[in-house]
CSV table of C-alpha atoms and ligand atoms in Angstrom, one decimal:
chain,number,residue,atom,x,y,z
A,58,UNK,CA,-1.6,-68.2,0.5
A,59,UNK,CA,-0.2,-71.1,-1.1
A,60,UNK,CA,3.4,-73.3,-0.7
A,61,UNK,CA,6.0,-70.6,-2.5
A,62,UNK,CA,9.7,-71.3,-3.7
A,63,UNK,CA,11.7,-68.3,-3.9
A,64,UNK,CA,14.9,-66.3,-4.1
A,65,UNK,CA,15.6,-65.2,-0.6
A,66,UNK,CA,15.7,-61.5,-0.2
A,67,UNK,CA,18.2,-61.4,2.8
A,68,UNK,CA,20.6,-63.9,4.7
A,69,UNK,CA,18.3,-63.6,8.0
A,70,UNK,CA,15.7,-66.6,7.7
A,71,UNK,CA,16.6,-70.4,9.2
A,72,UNK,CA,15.9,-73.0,8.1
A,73,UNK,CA,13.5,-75.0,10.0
A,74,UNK,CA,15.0,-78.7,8.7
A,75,UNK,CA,18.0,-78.1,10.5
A,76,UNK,CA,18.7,-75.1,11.8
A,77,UNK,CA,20.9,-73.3,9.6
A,78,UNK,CA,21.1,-70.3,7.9
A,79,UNK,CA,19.6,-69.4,4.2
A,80,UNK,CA,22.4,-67.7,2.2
A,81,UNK,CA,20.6,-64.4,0.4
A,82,UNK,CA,19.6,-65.3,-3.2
A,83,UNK,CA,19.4,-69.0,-2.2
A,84,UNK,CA,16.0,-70.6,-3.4
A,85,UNK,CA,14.0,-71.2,-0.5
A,86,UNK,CA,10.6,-73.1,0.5
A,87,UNK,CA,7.8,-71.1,2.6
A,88,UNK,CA,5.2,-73.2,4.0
A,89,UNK,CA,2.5,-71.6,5.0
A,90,UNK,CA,0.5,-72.5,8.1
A,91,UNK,CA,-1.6,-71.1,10.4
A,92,UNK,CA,-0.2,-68.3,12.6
A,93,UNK,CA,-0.6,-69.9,16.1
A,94,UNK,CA,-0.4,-66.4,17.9
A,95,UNK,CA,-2.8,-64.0,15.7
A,96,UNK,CA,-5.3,-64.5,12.4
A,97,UNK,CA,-3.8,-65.3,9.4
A,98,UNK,CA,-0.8,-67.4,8.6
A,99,UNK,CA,3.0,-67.6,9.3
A,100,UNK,CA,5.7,-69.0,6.9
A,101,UNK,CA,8.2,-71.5,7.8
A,102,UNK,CA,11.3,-71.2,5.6
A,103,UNK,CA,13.8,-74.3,4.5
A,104,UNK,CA,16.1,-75.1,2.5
A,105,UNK,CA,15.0,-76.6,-1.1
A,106,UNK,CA,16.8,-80.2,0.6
A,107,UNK,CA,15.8,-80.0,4.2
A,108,UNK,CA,12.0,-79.5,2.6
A,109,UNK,CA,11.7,-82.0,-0.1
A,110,UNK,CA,13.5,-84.5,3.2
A,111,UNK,CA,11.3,-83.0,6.0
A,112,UNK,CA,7.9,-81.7,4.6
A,113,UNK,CA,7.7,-83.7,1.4
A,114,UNK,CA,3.7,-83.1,0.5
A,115,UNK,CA,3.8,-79.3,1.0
A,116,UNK,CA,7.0,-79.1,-0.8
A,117,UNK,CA,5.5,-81.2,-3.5
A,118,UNK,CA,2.6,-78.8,-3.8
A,119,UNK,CA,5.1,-75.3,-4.2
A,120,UNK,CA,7.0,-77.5,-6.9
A,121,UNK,CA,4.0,-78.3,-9.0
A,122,UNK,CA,3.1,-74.6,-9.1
A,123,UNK,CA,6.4,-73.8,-9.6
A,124,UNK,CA,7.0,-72.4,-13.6
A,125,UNK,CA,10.3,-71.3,-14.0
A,126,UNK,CA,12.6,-74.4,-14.2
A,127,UNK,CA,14.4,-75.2,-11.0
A,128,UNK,CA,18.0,-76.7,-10.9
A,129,UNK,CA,17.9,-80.4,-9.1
A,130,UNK,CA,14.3,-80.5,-9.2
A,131,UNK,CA,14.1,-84.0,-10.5
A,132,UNK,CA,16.1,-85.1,-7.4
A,133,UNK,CA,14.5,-83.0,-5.2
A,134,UNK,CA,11.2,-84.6,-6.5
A,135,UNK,CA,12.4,-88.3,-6.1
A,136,UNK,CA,13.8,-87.4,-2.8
A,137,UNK,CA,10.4,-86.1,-1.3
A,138,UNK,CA,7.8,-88.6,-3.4
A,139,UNK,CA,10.3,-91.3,-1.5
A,140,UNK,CA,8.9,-89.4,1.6
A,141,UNK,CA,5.4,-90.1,1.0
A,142,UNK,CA,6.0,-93.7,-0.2
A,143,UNK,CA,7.8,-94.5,3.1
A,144,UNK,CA,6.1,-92.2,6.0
A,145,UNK,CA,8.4,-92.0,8.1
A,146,UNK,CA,11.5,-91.3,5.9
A,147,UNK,CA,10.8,-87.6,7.0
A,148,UNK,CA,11.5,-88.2,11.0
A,149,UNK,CA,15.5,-88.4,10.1
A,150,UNK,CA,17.1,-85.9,11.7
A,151,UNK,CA,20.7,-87.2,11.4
A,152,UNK,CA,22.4,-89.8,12.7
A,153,UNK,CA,25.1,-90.1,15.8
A,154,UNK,CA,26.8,-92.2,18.2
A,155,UNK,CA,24.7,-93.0,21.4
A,156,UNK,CA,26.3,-90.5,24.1
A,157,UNK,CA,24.8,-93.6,26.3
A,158,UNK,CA,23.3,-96.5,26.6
A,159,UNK,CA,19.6,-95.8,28.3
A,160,UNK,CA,17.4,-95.0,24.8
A,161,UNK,CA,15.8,-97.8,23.4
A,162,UNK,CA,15.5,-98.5,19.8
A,163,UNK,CA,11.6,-97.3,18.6
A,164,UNK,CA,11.5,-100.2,16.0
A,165,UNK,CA,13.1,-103.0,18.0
A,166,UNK,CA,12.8,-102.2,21.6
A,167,UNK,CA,16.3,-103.4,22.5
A,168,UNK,CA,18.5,-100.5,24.1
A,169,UNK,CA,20.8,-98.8,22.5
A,170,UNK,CA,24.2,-99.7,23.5
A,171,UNK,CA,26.8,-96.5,24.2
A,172,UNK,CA,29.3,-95.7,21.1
A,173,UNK,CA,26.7,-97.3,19.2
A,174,UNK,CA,25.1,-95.7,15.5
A,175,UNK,CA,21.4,-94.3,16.0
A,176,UNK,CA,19.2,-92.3,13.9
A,177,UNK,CA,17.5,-89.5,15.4
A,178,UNK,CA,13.7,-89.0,14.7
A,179,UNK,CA,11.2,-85.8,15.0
A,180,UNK,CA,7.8,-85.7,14.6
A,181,UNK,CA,6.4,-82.5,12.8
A,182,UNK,CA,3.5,-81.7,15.2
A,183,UNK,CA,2.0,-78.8,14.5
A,184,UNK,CA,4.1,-76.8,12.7
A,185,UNK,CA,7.2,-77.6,15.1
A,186,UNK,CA,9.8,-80.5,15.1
A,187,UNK,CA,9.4,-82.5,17.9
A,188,UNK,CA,12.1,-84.8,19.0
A,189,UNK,CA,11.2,-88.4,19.3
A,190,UNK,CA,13.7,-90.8,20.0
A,191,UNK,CA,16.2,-92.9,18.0
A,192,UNK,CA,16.4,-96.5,16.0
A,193,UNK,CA,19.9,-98.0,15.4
A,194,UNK,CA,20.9,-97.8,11.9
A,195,UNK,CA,21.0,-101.3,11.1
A,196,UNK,CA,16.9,-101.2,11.5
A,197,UNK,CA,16.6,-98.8,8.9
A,198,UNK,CA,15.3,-101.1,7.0
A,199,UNK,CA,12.7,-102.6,9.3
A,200,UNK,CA,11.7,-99.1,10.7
A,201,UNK,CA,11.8,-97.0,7.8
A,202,UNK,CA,10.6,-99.6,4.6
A,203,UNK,CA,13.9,-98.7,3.2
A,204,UNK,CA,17.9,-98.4,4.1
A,205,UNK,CA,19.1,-95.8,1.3
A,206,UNK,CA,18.9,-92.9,3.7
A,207,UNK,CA,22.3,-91.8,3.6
A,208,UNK,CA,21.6,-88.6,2.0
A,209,UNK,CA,19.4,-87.5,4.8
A,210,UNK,CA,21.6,-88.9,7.8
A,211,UNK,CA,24.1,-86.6,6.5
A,212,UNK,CA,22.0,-83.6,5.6
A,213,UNK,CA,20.8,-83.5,9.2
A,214,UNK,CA,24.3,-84.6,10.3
A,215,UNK,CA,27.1,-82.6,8.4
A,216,UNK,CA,29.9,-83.0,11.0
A,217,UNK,CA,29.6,-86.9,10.1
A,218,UNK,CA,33.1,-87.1,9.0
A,219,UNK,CA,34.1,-89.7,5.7
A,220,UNK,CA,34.9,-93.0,7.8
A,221,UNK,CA,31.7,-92.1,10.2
A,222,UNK,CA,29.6,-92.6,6.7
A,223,UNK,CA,31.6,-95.5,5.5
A,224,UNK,CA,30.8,-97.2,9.1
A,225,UNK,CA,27.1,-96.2,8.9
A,226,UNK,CA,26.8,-97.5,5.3
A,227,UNK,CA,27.9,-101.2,6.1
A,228,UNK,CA,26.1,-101.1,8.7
A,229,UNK,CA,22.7,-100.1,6.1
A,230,UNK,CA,23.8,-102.8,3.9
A,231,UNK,CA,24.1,-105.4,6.5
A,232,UNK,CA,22.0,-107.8,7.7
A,233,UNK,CA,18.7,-106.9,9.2
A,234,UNK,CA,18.4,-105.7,12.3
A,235,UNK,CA,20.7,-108.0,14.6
B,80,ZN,ZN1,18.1,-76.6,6.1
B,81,ZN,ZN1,16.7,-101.4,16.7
């Protein structure tokens, strides 16, 4: 079966971007993969955001079949082509201050001092989300071929409170990686 974007019928599915719930009615993405347990396949529900963020090329697919016209679909578009341009724009998984200072950076190396800002990463492996380390913010840039990732930091991060994003963004627009 192919990609499908659709009303959900209850308030039961989670999203697998990040973990919340799908309100009933909400438009959803199914991916469809194969089931890992049985013949046939399994569908993986997100949230229209989390998808075009997370699983941009499948999400890509459903929206090209898609007739009816969607609301936010141009952005939602943008936001996921920007995920195939850049490859590993889809590994954000929010961003936080390290809790300590033992994980090392995956595009500089250096450690990670405690306090400091760090991006989380996954790796969709598959069909599951597979935690895989952390860059600081400021090597956005260097590690991700682009620093406008605000929008996902917080998508993945929505306790980041007003001055936590206004810290994080100067440290995007900053100089390169220090
Ligand atoms: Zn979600
Ligand atoms: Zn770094």
């Amino acid at each position: 079966m192919p990609h499908v974007i659709e009303a959900a019928a209850t308030g039961r599915a989670k999203c697998r971007g990040c973990g919340g719930k799908i309100a009933a009615l909400e438009l959803r993405f199914g991916e469809r993969l194969p089931n890992p347990f049985a013949d046939g396949e399994t569908t993986h529900w997100f949230h229209l955001d989390c998808a075009a963020f997370k699983r941009p090329e499948p999400f890509l697919e459903a929206l090209a079949e898609k007739k009816e016209p969607l609301e936010g679909s141009e952005r939602l578009e943008s936001e996921a082509r920007r995920g195939v341009a850049h490859r590993r724009l889809p590994r954000i998984d929010g961003a936080e201050r390290a809790s300590s200072g033992r994980a090392s950076c995956r595009s500089c190396r250096e450690p990670i001092g405690k306090d400091v800002w760090r991006i989380r990463l996954v790796f969709h492996e598959d069909g599951r989300f597979v935690p895989s380390g952390c860059v600081h913010v400021r090597c956005s840039r260097a590690y991700f071929e682009t620093a406008d990732v605000l929008a996902r930091l917080h998508r993945f991060a929505p306790d980041l409170r007003d001055e936590d994003l206004k810290e994080i963004r100067q440290e995007l627009e900053g100089p390169a990686s220090a």
